[in-house]
Coordinates of C-alpha atoms and ligand atoms in Angstrom, one line a residue:
M1 CA -19.1 -22.3 -18.0
S2 CA -18.1 -25.2 -15.5
T3 CA -17.9 -24.2 -12.0
T4 CA -15.4 -25.0 -9.5
W5 CA -15.6 -24.2 -5.6
L6 CA -12.7 -24.2 -3.5
V7 CA -14.0 -24.3 0.0
T8 CA -11.3 -24.0 2.6
G9 CA -12.0 -25.4 5.8
G10 CA -14.5 -27.7 4.4
A11 CA -14.0 -30.6 7.1
G12 CA -14.8 -28.1 9.9
F13 CA -18.4 -27.3 11.0
I14 CA -19.8 -24.5 8.7
G15 CA -17.4 -25.4 5.8
S16 CA -18.8 -29.1 6.0
N17 CA -22.4 -28.0 6.1
F18 CA -21.8 -25.6 3.0
V19 CA -20.1 -28.4 1.0
R20 CA -23.3 -30.7 1.7
L21 CA -25.6 -28.0 0.6
A22 CA -23.5 -27.1 -2.5
L23 CA -23.5 -31.0 -3.4
E24 CA -27.2 -31.7 -2.8
E25 CA -28.6 -28.9 -4.6
S26 CA -25.8 -28.9 -7.5
R27 CA -24.8 -25.3 -6.9
A28 CA -21.2 -26.0 -8.5
D29 CA -19.9 -28.9 -10.8
K30 CA -17.1 -29.7 -8.7
V31 CA -16.3 -28.8 -4.9
V32 CA -12.4 -29.2 -3.9
V33 CA -11.9 -28.7 0.2
L34 CA -8.5 -27.8 1.1
D35 CA -8.4 -28.3 5.1
A36 CA -5.3 -29.5 7.2
L37 CA -7.5 -31.5 9.5
T38 CA -6.3 -29.6 13.0
Y39 CA -8.3 -30.7 15.7
A40 CA -11.5 -29.3 14.6
G41 CA -11.2 -30.8 11.3
N42 CA -13.1 -34.0 10.7
L43 CA -13.6 -35.9 7.7
E44 CA -16.7 -37.8 9.0
N45 CA -18.4 -34.7 8.4
L46 CA -18.5 -35.0 4.7
L47 CA -19.7 -38.6 4.7
P48 CA -21.4 -40.0 2.4
Y49 CA -20.3 -37.9 -0.4
L50 CA -16.6 -38.5 0.3
E51 CA -16.8 -41.8 -0.7
G52 CA -19.7 -41.6 -3.4
D53 CA -19.7 -38.4 -4.9
K54 CA -16.8 -37.6 -7.6
R55 CA -18.1 -34.0 -7.7
L56 CA -16.2 -33.7 -4.2
V57 CA -12.3 -33.4 -4.0
F58 CA -10.8 -33.3 -0.5
V59 CA -6.8 -32.2 -0.3
R60 CA -5.3 -32.4 2.7
G61 CA -3.0 -29.0 3.1
D62 CA -2.1 -25.9 5.0
I63 CA -3.6 -22.6 3.7
A64 CA -0.7 -20.5 5.3
K65 CA 1.6 -22.9 3.0
A66 CA 2.3 -21.3 -0.3
P67 CA 3.1 -24.7 -2.2
D68 CA 0.0 -26.7 -0.6
V69 CA -2.1 -23.9 -1.9
E70 CA -0.2 -23.4 -5.3
A71 CA -0.8 -26.9 -6.0
V72 CA -4.6 -26.8 -5.6
F73 CA -5.4 -23.7 -7.6
A74 CA -3.0 -25.5 -10.7
E75 CA -4.5 -28.6 -10.7
H76 CA -8.4 -27.6 -10.2
A77 CA -8.3 -23.8 -11.1
P78 CA -11.3 -22.7 -9.2
T79 CA -13.6 -20.3 -10.4
Q80 CA -14.6 -19.0 -6.6
V81 CA -13.2 -19.3 -3.4
F82 CA -15.2 -19.7 -0.2
H83 CA -12.5 -19.3 2.4
F84 CA -13.9 -20.8 6.0
A85 CA -10.6 -22.1 7.3
A86 CA -9.8 -20.8 10.3
E87 CA -8.7 -20.9 14.2
S88 CA -11.9 -20.5 15.4
H89 CA -12.8 -20.7 19.3
V90 CA -11.9 -17.6 21.2
D91 CA -10.9 -19.3 24.6
R92 CA -7.8 -21.2 22.6
S93 CA -7.2 -17.9 21.3
I94 CA -7.0 -16.5 24.7
D95 CA -4.6 -19.3 25.9
D96 CA -2.2 -19.0 22.6
P97 CA -3.0 -16.3 19.7
A98 CA 0.2 -17.9 17.6
P99 CA -2.1 -20.5 15.3
F100 CA -4.4 -17.8 15.1
V101 CA -2.0 -15.2 13.7
Y102 CA -0.7 -18.1 11.4
T103 CA -4.1 -19.3 9.9
N104 CA -6.0 -16.7 10.1
V105 CA -3.8 -14.0 9.3
L106 CA -1.1 -15.3 7.2
G107 CA -3.0 -18.3 5.4
T108 CA -5.5 -15.8 4.3
Q109 CA -2.8 -13.5 2.9
V110 CA -1.5 -16.7 1.3
L111 CA -5.0 -17.7 -0.3
L112 CA -5.6 -14.2 -1.4
N113 CA -2.1 -14.5 -3.2
A114 CA -2.9 -17.4 -5.2
A115 CA -6.6 -16.2 -6.1
R116 CA -5.0 -13.4 -7.7
R117 CA -2.3 -14.7 -9.3
H118 CA -4.7 -17.3 -11.0
A119 CA -7.3 -14.5 -11.5
T120 CA -10.1 -16.4 -9.9
K121 CA -13.3 -14.9 -10.2
R122 CA -14.6 -14.0 -6.8
F123 CA -12.9 -14.6 -3.4
V124 CA -15.7 -15.0 -0.5
M125 CA -14.0 -14.4 2.5
V126 CA -16.0 -15.9 5.6
S127 CA -15.8 -13.7 8.3
T128 CA -17.4 -13.2 12.2
D129 CA -19.4 -10.1 13.9
E130 CA -16.7 -10.5 16.5
V131 CA -14.7 -8.1 14.6
Y132 CA -17.0 -4.9 15.8
G133 CA -16.2 -5.7 19.2
A134 CA -18.9 -6.0 21.8
L135 CA -22.4 -4.0 22.3
A136 CA -23.8 -3.4 25.8
L137 CA -26.6 -4.7 27.0
G138 CA -30.2 -3.3 27.0
T139 CA -29.5 -1.3 24.4
T140 CA -30.7 -1.8 20.8
D141 CA -27.6 -1.4 19.2
R142 CA -26.8 -3.5 16.4
F143 CA -23.5 -4.5 14.2
H144 CA -24.0 -3.3 10.5
E145 CA -21.5 -2.9 7.8
K146 CA -20.7 0.8 8.2
L147 CA -19.1 0.6 12.3
P148 CA -15.5 0.4 12.4
Y149 CA -13.8 -2.7 13.5
N150 CA -12.9 -2.9 17.3
P151 CA -12.2 -6.6 18.1
S152 CA -11.5 -7.7 21.3
S153 CA -10.0 -11.3 21.5
P154 CA -7.2 -12.5 19.8
Y155 CA -9.4 -14.7 17.9
A156 CA -11.5 -11.4 16.7
A157 CA -8.3 -9.5 16.1
S158 CA -7.1 -12.4 14.1
K159 CA -10.1 -12.3 11.8
A160 CA -10.3 -8.5 11.6
S161 CA -6.9 -8.6 9.9
A162 CA -7.9 -11.0 7.6
D163 CA -10.9 -9.0 6.4
L164 CA -8.7 -6.1 6.1
L165 CA -6.3 -7.9 4.0
A166 CA -9.2 -9.1 1.8
K167 CA -10.4 -5.4 1.4
A168 CA -7.1 -4.3 0.6
M169 CA -6.7 -6.7 -2.3
F170 CA -9.8 -5.2 -3.9
H171 CA -8.7 -1.4 -3.3
T172 CA -5.3 -2.3 -4.4
Y173 CA -5.7 -4.9 -7.3
G174 CA -9.3 -4.6 -8.0
M175 CA -9.6 -8.4 -6.8
D176 CA -13.5 -9.4 -6.7
V177 CA -13.7 -9.9 -2.9
V178 CA -16.6 -9.8 -0.7
I179 CA -16.6 -10.4 2.9
T180 CA -19.4 -11.7 5.2
N181 CA -19.4 -11.0 8.7
C182 CA -22.0 -13.5 10.5
S183 CA -23.1 -14.2 13.8
N184 CA -22.7 -17.3 16.2
N185 CA -23.8 -20.7 14.3
Y186 CA -25.2 -23.7 15.8
G187 CA -26.3 -26.9 14.1
P188 CA -25.1 -30.4 13.1
Y189 CA -21.3 -31.0 13.2
Q190 CA -20.4 -28.4 15.2
F191 CA -17.2 -29.4 17.5
P192 CA -18.1 -29.7 21.3
E193 CA -15.9 -27.0 22.2
K194 CA -18.4 -24.4 21.4
L195 CA -21.4 -23.5 23.6
I196 CA -24.2 -25.5 22.0
P197 CA -22.5 -28.7 21.3
L198 CA -20.9 -28.5 24.5
M199 CA -23.8 -28.2 26.5
I200 CA -25.8 -30.9 24.6
M201 CA -23.0 -33.5 24.9
N202 CA -22.7 -32.7 28.7
A203 CA -26.2 -33.1 29.2
F204 CA -26.8 -36.3 27.6
A205 CA -23.8 -37.5 29.7
G206 CA -25.8 -36.0 32.9
E207 CA -22.1 -34.0 33.1
S208 CA -22.3 -30.6 34.8
L209 CA -23.0 -27.6 32.2
P210 CA -20.0 -24.9 32.8
V211 CA -21.8 -21.2 32.3
Y212 CA -19.2 -18.5 32.4
G213 CA -19.6 -15.9 34.4
D214 CA -23.1 -14.5 35.3
G215 CA -24.5 -16.1 32.1
L216 CA -26.2 -13.0 31.2
Y217 CA -23.6 -12.7 28.0
V218 CA -25.7 -12.4 24.6
R219 CA -25.2 -13.9 21.0
D220 CA -27.4 -13.6 18.0
W221 CA -27.8 -17.0 17.1
I222 CA -28.2 -18.4 13.3
H223 CA -28.7 -21.8 11.9
V224 CA -25.6 -23.1 10.4
E225 CA -28.0 -23.9 6.9
D226 CA -29.3 -20.3 7.1
H227 CA -25.8 -18.8 7.4
C228 CA -24.5 -21.2 4.4
R229 CA -27.4 -20.1 2.4
G230 CA -26.7 -16.3 3.2
V231 CA -22.9 -17.1 2.1
M232 CA -24.1 -18.5 -1.2
A233 CA -26.5 -15.5 -1.6
V234 CA -23.5 -13.2 -1.1
A235 CA -21.3 -15.1 -3.4
E236 CA -24.0 -15.1 -6.4
R237 CA -25.8 -11.4 -5.7
G238 CA -23.3 -9.4 -3.3
R239 CA -21.6 -6.8 -5.1
A240 CA -17.4 -6.6 -5.1
G241 CA -15.6 -5.0 -2.2
E242 CA -18.6 -5.2 -0.2
T243 CA -19.3 -6.3 3.2
Y244 CA -22.3 -8.5 4.5
C245 CA -23.8 -8.7 7.8
I246 CA -25.4 -11.9 8.4
G247 CA -27.6 -12.6 11.0
T248 CA -31.5 -13.6 12.4
E249 CA -32.4 -11.3 14.8
N250 CA -32.2 -13.9 17.4
E251 CA -30.6 -12.9 20.7
Q252 CA -30.4 -14.9 23.3
P253 CA -28.8 -15.0 26.7
N254 CA -26.5 -17.7 27.3
I255 CA -28.1 -18.9 30.5
A256 CA -31.6 -19.1 28.6
I257 CA -29.8 -21.4 26.0
V258 CA -28.5 -23.9 28.7
R259 CA -32.1 -24.2 30.3
K260 CA -33.5 -24.9 26.8
I261 CA -31.0 -27.4 26.2
L262 CA -31.7 -28.8 29.5
E263 CA -35.3 -28.8 29.1
L264 CA -34.9 -30.7 25.4
T265 CA -32.5 -33.3 26.8
G266 CA -35.1 -33.8 30.1
R267 CA -32.5 -32.9 32.6
D268 CA -32.7 -30.5 35.6
E269 CA -31.2 -27.3 36.4
S270 CA -28.9 -29.0 39.0
L271 CA -26.5 -29.7 36.0
I272 CA -25.8 -26.0 35.8
R273 CA -22.6 -24.7 37.5
Y274 CA -21.5 -21.2 37.3
V275 CA -17.2 -21.1 36.4
K276 CA -14.6 -18.4 36.3
D277 CA -15.4 -15.9 33.4
R278 CA -13.5 -15.7 30.4
P279 CA -11.2 -12.4 30.1
G280 CA -12.4 -9.7 28.0
H281 CA -15.6 -11.4 27.7
D282 CA -17.6 -9.5 25.1
R283 CA -21.1 -8.6 26.6
R284 CA -23.8 -8.9 23.7
Y285 CA -23.5 -9.5 19.6
S286 CA -26.2 -8.4 17.6
I287 CA -26.6 -8.1 13.9
D288 CA -28.7 -5.7 11.7
P289 CA -29.3 -7.5 8.7
T290 CA -30.9 -5.0 6.3
K291 CA -28.3 -4.6 3.7
V292 CA -27.8 -8.5 3.0
K293 CA -31.6 -9.1 2.6
A294 CA -32.2 -5.8 0.5
E295 CA -29.3 -6.7 -1.8
T296 CA -29.2 -10.3 -2.1
G297 CA -32.9 -11.4 -1.6
W298 CA -31.7 -14.1 1.2
S299 CA -33.5 -13.9 4.2
P300 CA -33.2 -16.7 7.0
Q301 CA -36.0 -20.2 6.9
I302 CA -35.3 -21.8 10.2
A303 CA -36.7 -20.6 13.1
W304 CA -34.9 -20.6 16.5
E305 CA -37.6 -23.2 18.3
E306 CA -37.3 -25.3 15.4
G307 CA -33.5 -25.0 14.8
I308 CA -32.3 -25.7 18.5
R309 CA -34.9 -28.6 18.9
S310 CA -33.9 -30.1 15.4
T311 CA -30.1 -29.5 16.6
V312 CA -30.5 -31.5 19.9
E313 CA -32.3 -34.0 18.2
W314 CA -29.5 -34.6 15.4
Y315 CA -27.1 -34.8 18.3
R316 CA -29.1 -37.5 20.0
S317 CA -29.3 -39.5 16.5
N318 CA -25.9 -39.1 16.0
A319 CA -24.2 -40.4 19.2
Q320 CA -21.6 -42.1 17.5
W321 CA -20.3 -39.2 15.6
L322 CA -19.8 -37.1 18.9
Q323 CA -18.6 -40.4 20.6
R324 CA -16.0 -40.8 17.9
I325 CA -14.7 -37.2 18.6
K326 CA -14.9 -37.7 22.6
S327 CA -12.3 -40.9 21.8
G328 CA -10.1 -39.4 19.1
E329 CA -10.9 -42.2 16.8
F330 CA -12.5 -39.9 14.2
R331 CA -8.9 -38.9 13.3
S332 CA -8.2 -42.6 11.9
Y333 CA -10.6 -42.1 9.1
Y334 CA -8.3 -39.6 6.9
D335 CA -5.6 -42.8 7.3
K336 CA -8.1 -45.2 6.2
M337 CA -9.2 -43.2 3.2
Y338 CA -6.0 -41.9 1.7
A339 CA -3.4 -44.4 3.0
G340 CA -0.9 -45.5 0.4
R341 CA -2.3 -42.6 -1.9
Ligands
LIG401 P1 -14.2 -25.0 12.8 O1 -13.2 -24.7 13.7 O2 -15.2 -26.0 12.8 O3 -13.1 -25.4 11.5 C1 -12.1 -24.7 11.0 C2 -11.8 -25.6 9.8 O4 -10.6 -25.2 9.4 C3 -11.4 -27.6 10.2 O5 -11.9 -27.9 9.3 C4 -9.6 -27.0 10.3 O6 -9.2 -28.1 10.2 C5 -9.9 -26.0 9.4 N1 -8.1 -25.4 9.2 C6 -7.8 -24.9 10.3 N2 -6.3 -24.2 10.0 C7 -6.1 -24.6 8.7 C8 -5.0 -24.2 7.9 N3 -3.9 -23.8 8.2 N4 -5.2 -24.8 6.5 C9 -6.3 -25.3 6.2 N5 -7.5 -25.9 7.1 C10 -7.3 -25.3 8.3 O7 -14.8 -23.5 12.4 P2 -16.4 -22.8 12.1 O8 -17.0 -22.7 13.3 O9 -16.7 -24.2 10.9 O10 -15.7 -21.6 11.0 C11 -15.8 -21.3 9.8 C12 -15.3 -20.2 9.4 O11 -16.6 -19.4 9.8 C13 -14.2 -19.5 10.3 O12 -13.4 -18.7 9.3 C14 -15.0 -18.6 11.4 O13 -14.1 -17.3 11.7 C15 -16.4 -18.4 10.7 N6 -17.2 -18.0 11.6 C16 -17.8 -18.9 12.7 C17 -18.9 -18.7 13.2 C18 -19.3 -19.5 14.3 O14 -20.0 -19.6 14.9 N7 -18.6 -20.9 14.5 C19 -19.6 -17.6 12.9 C20 -19.2 -16.6 11.8 C21 -18.0 -16.8 11.3
LIG402 P1 -18.9 -19.9 22.1 O1 -19.4 -20.9 21.6 O2 -17.3 -19.9 22.6 O3 -18.8 -18.7 21.1 P2 -18.3 -17.0 21.2 O4 -17.0 -16.7 21.9 O5 -17.3 -17.1 19.8 O6 -19.1 -16.2 20.8 O7 -19.3 -19.0 23.3 C1 -20.5 -18.6 23.2 C2 -21.2 -17.9 24.4 O8 -21.1 -18.9 25.6 C3 -19.9 -17.0 25.1 O9 -20.8 -15.9 25.8 C4 -19.3 -17.6 26.0 C5 -20.1 -18.8 26.7 N1 -19.7 -19.9 27.2 C6 -19.9 -20.5 28.2 O10 -20.6 -19.8 29.2 N2 -19.5 -21.7 28.7 C7 -18.8 -22.7 27.7 O11 -18.5 -23.7 28.0 C8 -18.5 -22.0 26.6 C9 -17.8 -22.8 25.5 C10 -18.9 -20.8 26.2

């Protein structure tokens, strides 16, 4: 039976890494990307497959607009949905929660409805560990699947709402839904507003590295490829209606990451600038990945030292990719590819 994967948000950071992996490893016969190309969507992330691989179809559309979503389901009849599309940056959600409710909550509900109507075999809801709230420093507490949701930021609250809608579709209609809650990702093609690519970009340019508050906030970092493989493992072997926390047991304080990036880029610590803290800043995240490992056989392959080194190298070798984001030129790619169609 032929397989068609619908990947929402496939022009973003994690979605595009997922699509690349799926095509490289021939995981599906066809991959359809549905993406609105917001400020964070970059079609250049999908090169060269977009131009040379007929298995990849790109559709520009808004997941919160039912006609956009219906058209994709009607034409491509996806066998599985991998739902990555989201507003994803906590700082932006603090400035204005509205787009987060629109895309993350309403958009998820529109997609779930379409998947149900079209009897899609499995819906994979890609979510975040931030739904669980914050952990204290100096404890061994970790997030796991049985913890109640306790989100702090508007971003986390919108993702928690989306997860609950997905769970409700399982309980109410028996839809086959699985949910992944993953920790902070890093790796190639991450939009340079998030900690790691921002610091790498600024260090290359000799510009200051803004560290929020005391810099002792802790995140549990996973390489994006390990996350993508985790999502695939859950899609293949996860149980319907279940949640899987994905992480690599790699807690790092922000300041340690910033120092590592300075070391890898050959810059000194005079670039560090402590700046005003983020309001409501979650102190620590940490994932217990026991369940996903036991039930799906997934385990991470990329150790932190190697992952951060290769990530800095990737941004060094792809300076043009960064430059085209800085200048806004990356936006013209869509017009060049799709003008007149
Ligand atoms: P991103 O911001 O890089 O990409 C999001 C993509 O979604 C973009 O291509 C954007 O154009 C698209 N999009 C936004 N609104 C849309 C809409 N209304 N309709 C269609 N497309 C739309 O995000 P990311 O970092 O790749 O995150 C992907 C998913 O993974 C998100 O659901 C996020 O919550 C989750 N997640 C991210 C992390 C992380 O560390 N980045 C960790 C865990 C989970
Ligand atoms: P971020 O990459 O925005 O991810 P999230 O908020 O979803 O965890 O931030 C990661 C951590 O880095 C978080 O503790 C906030 C901090 N941070 C800074 O100190 N400076 C920055 O410029 C940014 C973007 C983040």
